[in-house]
Short mmCIF file of C-alpha atoms and ligand atoms in Angstrom, two decimals:
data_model
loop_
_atom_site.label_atom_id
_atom_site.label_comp_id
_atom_site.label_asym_id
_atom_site.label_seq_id
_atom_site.Cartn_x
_atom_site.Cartn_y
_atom_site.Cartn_z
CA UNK A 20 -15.65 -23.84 -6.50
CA UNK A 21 -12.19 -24.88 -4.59
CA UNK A 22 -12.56 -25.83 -1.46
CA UNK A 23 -9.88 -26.17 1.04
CA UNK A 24 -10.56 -29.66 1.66
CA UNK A 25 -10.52 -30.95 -2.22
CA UNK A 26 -7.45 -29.12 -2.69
CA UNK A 27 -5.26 -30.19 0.47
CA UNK A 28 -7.66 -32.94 1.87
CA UNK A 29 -8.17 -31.62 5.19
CA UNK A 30 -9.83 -28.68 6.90
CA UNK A 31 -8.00 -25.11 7.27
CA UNK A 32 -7.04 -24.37 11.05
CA UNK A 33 -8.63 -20.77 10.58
CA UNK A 34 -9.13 -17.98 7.94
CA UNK A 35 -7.47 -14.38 8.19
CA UNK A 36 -7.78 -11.15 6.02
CA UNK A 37 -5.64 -8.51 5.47
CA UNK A 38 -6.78 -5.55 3.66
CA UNK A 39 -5.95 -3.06 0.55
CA UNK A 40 -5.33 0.44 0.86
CA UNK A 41 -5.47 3.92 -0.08
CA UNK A 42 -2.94 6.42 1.15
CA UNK A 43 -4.74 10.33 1.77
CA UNK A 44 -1.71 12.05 1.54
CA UNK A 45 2.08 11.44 2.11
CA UNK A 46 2.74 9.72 -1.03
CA UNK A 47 6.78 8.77 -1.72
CA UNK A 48 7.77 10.53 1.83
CA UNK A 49 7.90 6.67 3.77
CA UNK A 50 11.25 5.61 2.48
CA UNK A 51 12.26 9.59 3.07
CA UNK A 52 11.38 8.95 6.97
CA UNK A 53 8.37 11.18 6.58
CA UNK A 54 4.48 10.36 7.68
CA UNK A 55 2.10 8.99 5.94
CA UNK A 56 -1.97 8.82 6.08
CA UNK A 57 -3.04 5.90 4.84
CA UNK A 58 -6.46 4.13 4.86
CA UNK A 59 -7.61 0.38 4.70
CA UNK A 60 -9.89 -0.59 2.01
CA UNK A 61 -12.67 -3.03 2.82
CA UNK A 62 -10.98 -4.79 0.17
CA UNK A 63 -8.72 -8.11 1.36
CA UNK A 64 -6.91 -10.68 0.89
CA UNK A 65 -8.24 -14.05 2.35
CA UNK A 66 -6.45 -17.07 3.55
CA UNK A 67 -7.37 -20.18 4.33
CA UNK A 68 -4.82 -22.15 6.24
CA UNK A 69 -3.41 -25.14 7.74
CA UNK A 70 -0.18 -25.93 9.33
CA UNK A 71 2.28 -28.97 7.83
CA UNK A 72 4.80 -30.48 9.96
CA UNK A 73 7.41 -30.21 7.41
CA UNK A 74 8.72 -28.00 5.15
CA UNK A 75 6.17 -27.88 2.23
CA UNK A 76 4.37 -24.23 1.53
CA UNK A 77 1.41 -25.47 -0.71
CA UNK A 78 -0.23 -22.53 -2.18
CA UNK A 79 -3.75 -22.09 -4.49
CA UNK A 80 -4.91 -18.98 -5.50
CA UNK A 81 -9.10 -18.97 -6.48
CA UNK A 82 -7.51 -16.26 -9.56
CA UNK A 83 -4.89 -18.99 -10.89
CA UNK A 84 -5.75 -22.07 -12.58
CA UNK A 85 -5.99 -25.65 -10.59
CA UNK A 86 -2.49 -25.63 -9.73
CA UNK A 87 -0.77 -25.93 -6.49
CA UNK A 88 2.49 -24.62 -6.05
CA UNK A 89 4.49 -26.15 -3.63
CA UNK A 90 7.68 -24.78 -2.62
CA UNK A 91 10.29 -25.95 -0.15
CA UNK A 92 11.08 -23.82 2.65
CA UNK A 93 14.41 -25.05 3.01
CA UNK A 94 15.46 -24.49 -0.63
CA UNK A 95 13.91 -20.66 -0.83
CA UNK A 96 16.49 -18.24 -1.68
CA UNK A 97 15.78 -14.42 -2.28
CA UNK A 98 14.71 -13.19 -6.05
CA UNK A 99 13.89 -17.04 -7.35
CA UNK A 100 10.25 -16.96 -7.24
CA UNK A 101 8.84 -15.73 -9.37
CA UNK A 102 4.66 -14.65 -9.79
CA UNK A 103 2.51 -13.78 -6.89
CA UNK A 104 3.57 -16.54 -5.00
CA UNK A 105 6.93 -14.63 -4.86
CA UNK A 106 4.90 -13.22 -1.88
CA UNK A 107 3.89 -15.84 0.61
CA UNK A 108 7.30 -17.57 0.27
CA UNK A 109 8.70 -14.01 1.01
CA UNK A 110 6.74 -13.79 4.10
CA UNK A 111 7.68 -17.39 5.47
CA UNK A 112 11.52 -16.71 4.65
CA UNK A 113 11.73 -13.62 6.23
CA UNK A 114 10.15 -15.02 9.58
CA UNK A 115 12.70 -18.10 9.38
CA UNK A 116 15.19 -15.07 8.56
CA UNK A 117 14.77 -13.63 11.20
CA UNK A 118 14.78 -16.82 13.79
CA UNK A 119 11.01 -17.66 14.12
CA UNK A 120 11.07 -21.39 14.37
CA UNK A 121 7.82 -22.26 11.77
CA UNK A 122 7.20 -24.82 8.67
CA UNK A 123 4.94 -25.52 6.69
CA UNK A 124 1.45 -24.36 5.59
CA UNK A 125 -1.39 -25.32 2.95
CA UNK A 126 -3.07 -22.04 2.06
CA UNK A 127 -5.77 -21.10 -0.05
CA UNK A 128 -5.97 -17.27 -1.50
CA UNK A 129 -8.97 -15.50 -2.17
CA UNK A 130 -8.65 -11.27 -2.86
CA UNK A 131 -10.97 -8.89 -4.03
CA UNK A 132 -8.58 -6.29 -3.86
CA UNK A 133 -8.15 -5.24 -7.65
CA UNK A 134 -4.33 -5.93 -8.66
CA UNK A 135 -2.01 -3.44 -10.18
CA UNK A 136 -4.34 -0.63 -9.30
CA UNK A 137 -2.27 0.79 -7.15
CA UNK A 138 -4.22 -0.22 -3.67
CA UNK A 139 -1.45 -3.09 -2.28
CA UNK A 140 -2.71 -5.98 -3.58
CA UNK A 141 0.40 -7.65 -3.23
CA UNK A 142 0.77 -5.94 0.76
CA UNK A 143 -2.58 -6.97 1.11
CA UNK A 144 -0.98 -10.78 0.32
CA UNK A 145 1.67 -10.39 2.57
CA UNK A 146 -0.10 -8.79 5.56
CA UNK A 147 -2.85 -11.81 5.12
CA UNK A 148 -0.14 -14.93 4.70
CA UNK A 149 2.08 -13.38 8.18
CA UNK A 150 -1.26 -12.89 10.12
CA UNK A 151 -2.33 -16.48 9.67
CA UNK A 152 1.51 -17.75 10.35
CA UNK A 153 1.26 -15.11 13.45
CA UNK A 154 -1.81 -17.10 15.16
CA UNK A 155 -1.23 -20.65 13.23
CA UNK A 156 2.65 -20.78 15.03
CA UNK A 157 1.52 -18.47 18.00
CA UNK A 158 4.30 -16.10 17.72
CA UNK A 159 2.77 -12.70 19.75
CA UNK A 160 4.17 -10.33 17.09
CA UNK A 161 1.91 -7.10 16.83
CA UNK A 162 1.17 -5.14 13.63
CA UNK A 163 4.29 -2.96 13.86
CA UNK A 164 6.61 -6.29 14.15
CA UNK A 165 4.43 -7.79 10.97
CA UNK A 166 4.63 -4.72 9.05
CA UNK A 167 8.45 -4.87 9.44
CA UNK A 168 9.04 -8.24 8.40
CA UNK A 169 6.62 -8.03 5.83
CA UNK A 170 8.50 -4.93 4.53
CA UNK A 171 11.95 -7.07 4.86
CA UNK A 172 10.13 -9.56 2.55
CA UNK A 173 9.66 -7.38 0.03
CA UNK A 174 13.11 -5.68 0.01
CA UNK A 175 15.27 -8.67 0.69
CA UNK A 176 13.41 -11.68 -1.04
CA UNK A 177 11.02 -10.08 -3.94
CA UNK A 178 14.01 -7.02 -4.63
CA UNK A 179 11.68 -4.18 -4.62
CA UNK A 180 12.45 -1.57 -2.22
CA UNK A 181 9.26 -0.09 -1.27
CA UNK A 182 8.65 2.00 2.59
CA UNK A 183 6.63 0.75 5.28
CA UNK A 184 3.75 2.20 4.38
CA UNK A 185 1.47 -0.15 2.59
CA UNK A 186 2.19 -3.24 5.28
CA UNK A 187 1.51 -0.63 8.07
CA UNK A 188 -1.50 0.04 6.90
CA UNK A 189 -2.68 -3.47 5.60
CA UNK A 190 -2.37 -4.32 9.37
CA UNK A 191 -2.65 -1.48 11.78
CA UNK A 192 -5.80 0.90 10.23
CA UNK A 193 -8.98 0.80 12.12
CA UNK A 194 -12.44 1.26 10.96
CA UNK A 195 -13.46 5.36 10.10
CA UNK A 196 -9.78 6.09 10.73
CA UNK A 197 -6.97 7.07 8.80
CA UNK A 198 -3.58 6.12 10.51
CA UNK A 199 -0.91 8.92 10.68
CA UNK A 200 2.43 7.25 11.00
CA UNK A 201 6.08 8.14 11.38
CA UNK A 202 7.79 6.23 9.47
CA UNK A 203 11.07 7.71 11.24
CA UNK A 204 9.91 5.98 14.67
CA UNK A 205 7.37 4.17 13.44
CA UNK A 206 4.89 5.47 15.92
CA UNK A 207 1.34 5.86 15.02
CA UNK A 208 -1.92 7.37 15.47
CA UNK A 209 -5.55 6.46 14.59
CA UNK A 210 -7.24 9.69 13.27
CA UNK A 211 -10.98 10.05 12.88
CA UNK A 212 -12.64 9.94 9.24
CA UNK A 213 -15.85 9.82 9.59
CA UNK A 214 -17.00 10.72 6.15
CA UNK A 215 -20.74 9.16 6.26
CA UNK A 216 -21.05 11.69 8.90
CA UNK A 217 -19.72 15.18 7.22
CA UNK A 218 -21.77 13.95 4.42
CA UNK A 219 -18.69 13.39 2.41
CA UNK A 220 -17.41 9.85 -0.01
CA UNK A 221 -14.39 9.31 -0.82
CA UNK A 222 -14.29 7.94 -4.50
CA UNK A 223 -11.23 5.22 -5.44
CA UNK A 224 -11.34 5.45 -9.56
CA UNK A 225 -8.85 3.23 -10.80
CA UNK A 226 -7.64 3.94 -14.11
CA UNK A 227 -6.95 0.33 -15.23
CA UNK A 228 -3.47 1.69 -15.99
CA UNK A 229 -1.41 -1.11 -14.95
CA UNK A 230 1.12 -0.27 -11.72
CA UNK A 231 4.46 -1.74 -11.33
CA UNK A 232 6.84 -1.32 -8.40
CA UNK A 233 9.34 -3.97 -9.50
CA UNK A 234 9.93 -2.47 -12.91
CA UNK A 235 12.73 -0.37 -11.50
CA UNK A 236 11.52 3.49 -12.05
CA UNK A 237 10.60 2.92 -8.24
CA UNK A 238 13.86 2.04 -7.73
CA UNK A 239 15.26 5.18 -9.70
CA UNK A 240 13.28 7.80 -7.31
CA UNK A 241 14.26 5.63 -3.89
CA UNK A 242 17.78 5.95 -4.90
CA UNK A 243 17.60 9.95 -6.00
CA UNK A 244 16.18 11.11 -2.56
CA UNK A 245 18.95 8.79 -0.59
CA UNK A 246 21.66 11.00 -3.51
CA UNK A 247 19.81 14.11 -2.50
CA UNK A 248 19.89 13.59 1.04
CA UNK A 249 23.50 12.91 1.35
CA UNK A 250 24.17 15.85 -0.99
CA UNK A 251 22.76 18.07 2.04
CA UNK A 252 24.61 16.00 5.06
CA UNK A 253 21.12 14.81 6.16
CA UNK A 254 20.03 11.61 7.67
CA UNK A 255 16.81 11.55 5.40
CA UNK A 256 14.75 14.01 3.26
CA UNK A 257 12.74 13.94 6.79
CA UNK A 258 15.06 16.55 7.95
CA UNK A 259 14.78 19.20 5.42
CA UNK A 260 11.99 21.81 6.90
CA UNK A 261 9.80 23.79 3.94
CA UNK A 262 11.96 26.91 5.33
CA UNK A 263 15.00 25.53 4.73
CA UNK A 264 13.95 24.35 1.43
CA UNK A 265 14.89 27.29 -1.50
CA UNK A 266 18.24 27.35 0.35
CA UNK A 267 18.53 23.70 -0.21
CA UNK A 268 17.48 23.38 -3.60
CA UNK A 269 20.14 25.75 -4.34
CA UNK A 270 22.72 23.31 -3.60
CA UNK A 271 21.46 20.44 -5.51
CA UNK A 272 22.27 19.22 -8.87
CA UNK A 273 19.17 20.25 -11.14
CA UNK A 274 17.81 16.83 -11.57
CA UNK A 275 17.03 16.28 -8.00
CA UNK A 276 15.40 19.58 -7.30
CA UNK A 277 11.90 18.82 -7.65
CA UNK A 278 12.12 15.22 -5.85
CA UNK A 279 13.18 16.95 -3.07
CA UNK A 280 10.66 20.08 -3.44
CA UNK A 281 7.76 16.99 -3.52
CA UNK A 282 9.35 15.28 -0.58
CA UNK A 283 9.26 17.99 1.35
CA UNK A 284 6.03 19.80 0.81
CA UNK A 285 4.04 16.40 0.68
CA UNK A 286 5.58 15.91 4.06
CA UNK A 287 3.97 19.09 4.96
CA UNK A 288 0.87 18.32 3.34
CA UNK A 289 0.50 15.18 5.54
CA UNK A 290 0.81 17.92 8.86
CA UNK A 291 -1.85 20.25 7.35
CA UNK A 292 -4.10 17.36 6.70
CA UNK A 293 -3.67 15.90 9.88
CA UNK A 294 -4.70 19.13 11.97
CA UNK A 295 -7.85 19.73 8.97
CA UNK A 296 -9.03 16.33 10.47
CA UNK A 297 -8.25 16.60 14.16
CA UNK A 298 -10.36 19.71 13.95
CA UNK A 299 -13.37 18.14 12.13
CA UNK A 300 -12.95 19.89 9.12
CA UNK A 301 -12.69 16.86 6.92
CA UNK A 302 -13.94 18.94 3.56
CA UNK A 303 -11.00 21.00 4.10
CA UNK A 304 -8.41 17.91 2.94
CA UNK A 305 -9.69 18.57 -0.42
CA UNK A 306 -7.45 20.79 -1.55
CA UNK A 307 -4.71 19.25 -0.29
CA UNK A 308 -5.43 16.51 -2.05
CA UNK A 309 -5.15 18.24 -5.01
CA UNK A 310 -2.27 20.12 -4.38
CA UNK A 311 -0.63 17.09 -3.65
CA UNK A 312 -1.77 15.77 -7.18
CA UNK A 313 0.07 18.57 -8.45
CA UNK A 314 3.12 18.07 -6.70
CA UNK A 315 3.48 14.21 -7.71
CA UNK A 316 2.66 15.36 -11.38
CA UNK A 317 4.88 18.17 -12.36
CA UNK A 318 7.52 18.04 -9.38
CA UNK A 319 7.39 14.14 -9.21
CA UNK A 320 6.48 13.23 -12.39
CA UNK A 321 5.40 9.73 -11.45
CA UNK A 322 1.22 10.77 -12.66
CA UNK A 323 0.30 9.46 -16.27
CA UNK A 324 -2.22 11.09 -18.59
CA UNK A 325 -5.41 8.88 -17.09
CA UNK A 326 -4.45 9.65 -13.51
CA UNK A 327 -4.15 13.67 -14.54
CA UNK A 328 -7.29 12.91 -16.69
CA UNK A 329 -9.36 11.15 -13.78
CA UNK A 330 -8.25 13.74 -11.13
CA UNK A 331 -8.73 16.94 -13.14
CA UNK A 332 -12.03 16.06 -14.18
CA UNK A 333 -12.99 15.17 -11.03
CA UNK A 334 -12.22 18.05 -9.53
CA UNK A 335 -13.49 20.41 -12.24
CA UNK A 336 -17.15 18.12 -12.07
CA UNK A 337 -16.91 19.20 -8.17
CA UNK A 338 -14.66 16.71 -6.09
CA UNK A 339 -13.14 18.83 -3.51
CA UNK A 340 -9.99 17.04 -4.39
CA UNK A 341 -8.32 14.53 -6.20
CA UNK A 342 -4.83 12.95 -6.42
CA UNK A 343 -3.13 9.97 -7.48
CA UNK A 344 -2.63 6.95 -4.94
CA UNK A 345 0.34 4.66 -4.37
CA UNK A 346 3.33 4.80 -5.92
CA UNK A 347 1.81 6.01 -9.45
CA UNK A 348 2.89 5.12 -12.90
CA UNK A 349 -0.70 4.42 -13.50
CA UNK A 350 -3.30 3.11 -10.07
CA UNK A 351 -5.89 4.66 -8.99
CA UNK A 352 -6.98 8.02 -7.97
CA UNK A 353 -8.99 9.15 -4.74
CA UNK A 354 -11.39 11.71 -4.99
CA UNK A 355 -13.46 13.34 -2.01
CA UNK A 356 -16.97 14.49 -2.61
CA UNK A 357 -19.93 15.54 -1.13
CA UNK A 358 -22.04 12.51 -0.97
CA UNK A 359 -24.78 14.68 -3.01
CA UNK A 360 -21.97 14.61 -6.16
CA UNK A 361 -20.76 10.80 -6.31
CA UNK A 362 -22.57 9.85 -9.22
CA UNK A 363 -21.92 12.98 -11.14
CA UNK A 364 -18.35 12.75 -10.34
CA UNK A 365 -17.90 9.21 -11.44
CA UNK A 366 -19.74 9.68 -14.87
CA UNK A 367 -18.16 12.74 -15.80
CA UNK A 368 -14.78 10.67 -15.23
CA UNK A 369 -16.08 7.68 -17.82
CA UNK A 370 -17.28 10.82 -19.87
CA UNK A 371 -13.84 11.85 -20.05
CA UNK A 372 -12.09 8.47 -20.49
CA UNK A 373 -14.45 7.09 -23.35
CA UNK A 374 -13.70 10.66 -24.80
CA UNK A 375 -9.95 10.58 -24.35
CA UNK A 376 -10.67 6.94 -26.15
CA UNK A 377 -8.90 5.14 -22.49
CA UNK A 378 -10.11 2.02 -21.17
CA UNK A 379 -13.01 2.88 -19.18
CA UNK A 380 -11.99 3.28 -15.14
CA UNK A 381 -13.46 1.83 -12.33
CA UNK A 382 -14.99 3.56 -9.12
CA UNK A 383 -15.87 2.50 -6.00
CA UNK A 384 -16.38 4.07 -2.54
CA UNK A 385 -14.24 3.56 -0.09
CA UNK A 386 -15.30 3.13 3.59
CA UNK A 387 -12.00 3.22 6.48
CA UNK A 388 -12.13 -0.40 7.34
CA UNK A 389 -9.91 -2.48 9.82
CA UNK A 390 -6.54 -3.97 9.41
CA UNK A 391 -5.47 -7.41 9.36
CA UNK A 392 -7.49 -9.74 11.20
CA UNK A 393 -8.74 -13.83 12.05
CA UNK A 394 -12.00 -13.93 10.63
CA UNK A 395 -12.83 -17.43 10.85
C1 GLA B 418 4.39 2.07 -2.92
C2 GLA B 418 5.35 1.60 -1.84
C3 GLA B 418 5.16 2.41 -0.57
C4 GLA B 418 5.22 3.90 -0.85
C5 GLA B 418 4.31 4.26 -2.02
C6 GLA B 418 4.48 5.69 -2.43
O1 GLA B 418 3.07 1.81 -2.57
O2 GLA B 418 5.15 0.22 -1.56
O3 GLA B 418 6.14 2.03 0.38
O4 GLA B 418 6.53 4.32 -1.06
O5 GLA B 418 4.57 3.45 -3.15
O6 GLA B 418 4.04 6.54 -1.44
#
């Protein structure tokens, strides 16, 4: 077992953990200035860690090998790391980027938050590695300020150009909430889930389809709502209301009609889930979700045959709903169900996958959990 002390021969100044997540609904609007409901997993990333005085970041993960890496702060330079310690080094550059005077760190990564599943494993990283330099260099920057710089990291330094979404809610859910945010003005809200107590799970199944972000189709979509958007003299996707929407669509090139169409009604879908919850009718999400599966699937066409597989037979083995999670190309699906149906649910998915002849998927519940946090 790796210890902190074998590996850097001294004690760690503290541990912090920074979860996974699944998003309800609001999937591809964050880098449109839409809203977002994500949902921390009680999943996370753990690290162990120790301040240097100089400029050494020593990294172990307990899912590599023996090896350290060490890297020299000084020398980083965006999109030369390479590997999930592409991450940390991220995180520490962007807070020297942006004037924070810190240095070194040993750290020691632990994560049960299954990678390339679609639930932010790599956020999850991130959130963890700038919560630990947060308290280890005393810097006073809340969630929002992590989120931001953590979100810098991963456009500037790694080069993928993901929203906000996935570092928001690594640090700012709370436990039995989902977090509405505008990712416009960033302001957020907690909004109650309690599922245990409308008698309701919600299922994660991930497909074991690997996910990619950095593989460029991510890229491709990003760039054809910013097209879209300008096409229409608007700010953002954001700005286009459902109403306005056929008259819109007329005015776009063919290509981008259905990214916009699934911008825009997810966006919507996020408002109608939002006011199903703040009234207490959390059953009533369901078909959202589903309709939001839709949308992602034939509008925009980022679902794969075991995420269509997992939700459909979900839903038709009584979830009431299902969708895709994350930025798709594989991941995971969510599924709500009554408590009552869980296990029928989940086998009549691994019915249909051994079927189908996929890779069988894996299920868990998920339970709202906090964000980012010292734990030791
Ligand atoms: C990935 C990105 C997020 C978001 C989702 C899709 O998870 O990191 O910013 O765009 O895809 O909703």
């Amino acid at each position: 077992m790796t210890t902190f002390r074998t590996l850097f021969s001294a004690d760690p100044e503290g541990t912090w953990a920074a979860p996974g997540r699944v998003n309800l609904i609001g999937e591809h609007t964050d880098y449109n200035d839409g809203f977002v409901l994500p949902v921390a997993l009680p999943h996370t990333t753990r690290v162990q860690a120790r301040r240097r005085d100089d400029s050494l970041l020593r990294l172990h993960s307990t899912r590599g090998g023996d090896e350290i890496t060490t890297l020299d702060l000084d020398k980083l330079e965006p999109g030369t790391t390479t590997g999930w310690t592409a991450y940390p080094a991220a995180v520490v550059w962007a807070l020297r980027d942006a004037g924070h005077a810190v240095a070194g760190a040993d750290l020691l990564i632990d994560s049960d938050v299954p990678e390339g599943a679609g639930l932010s494993s790599s956020a999850a990283l991130q959130c963890a590695v700038a919560t630990a330099y947060n308290d280890l260099y005393h810097l006073g920057l809340d969630g929002m300020q992590l989120a931001l710089l953590a979100q810098r990291a991963e456009n500037a330094y790694v080069g993928v150009p993901c929203g906000i979404m996935d570092q928001t809610a690594s640090l700012c859910c709370r436990a039995g909430h989902a977090l509405l945010l505008d990712t416009r003005d960033l302001t957020s809200r907690q909004v109650p889930l309690d599922l245990e107590g409308a008698g309701l799970r919600l299922l994660v199944i991930d497909t074991r389809v690997k996910h990619d972000l950095a593989d460029g189709a991510y890229a491709k979509l990003r760039a054809g709502c910013e097209r879209a958007a300008e096409l229409l003299g608007l700010a953002a996707l954001r700005d286009l209301t459902a109403d306005a929407l056929p008259a819109a669509l007329d005015r776009l090139p063919a290509e981008l009609r259905p990214l916009v169409r699934h911008v825009v009604t997810e966006d919507d879908r996020v408002r109608q889930a939002t006011a199903l919850l703040d009234a207490g009718d959390l059953a009533g999400i369901g078909a959202v979700l589903t309709a939001g599966h839709a949308s992602l699937r034939d509008d925009y066409a980022v679902s794969c045959p075991e995420t269509d597989l997992a939700a459909d037979t979900a839903v038709a083995a009584g979830a009431l709903g299902a969708r895709m999670t994350g930025g798709g190309f594989g991941g995971s699906v969510i599924a709500l169900v009554h408590q009552d149906d869980a296990d029928r649910v989940t086998a009549a998915v691994t019915a249909a996958f051994a079927a189908a002849g996929h890779a069988l998927p894996r299920s868990f519940a998920a339970t709202p959990a906090d964000g980012a946090r010292r734990i030791a």
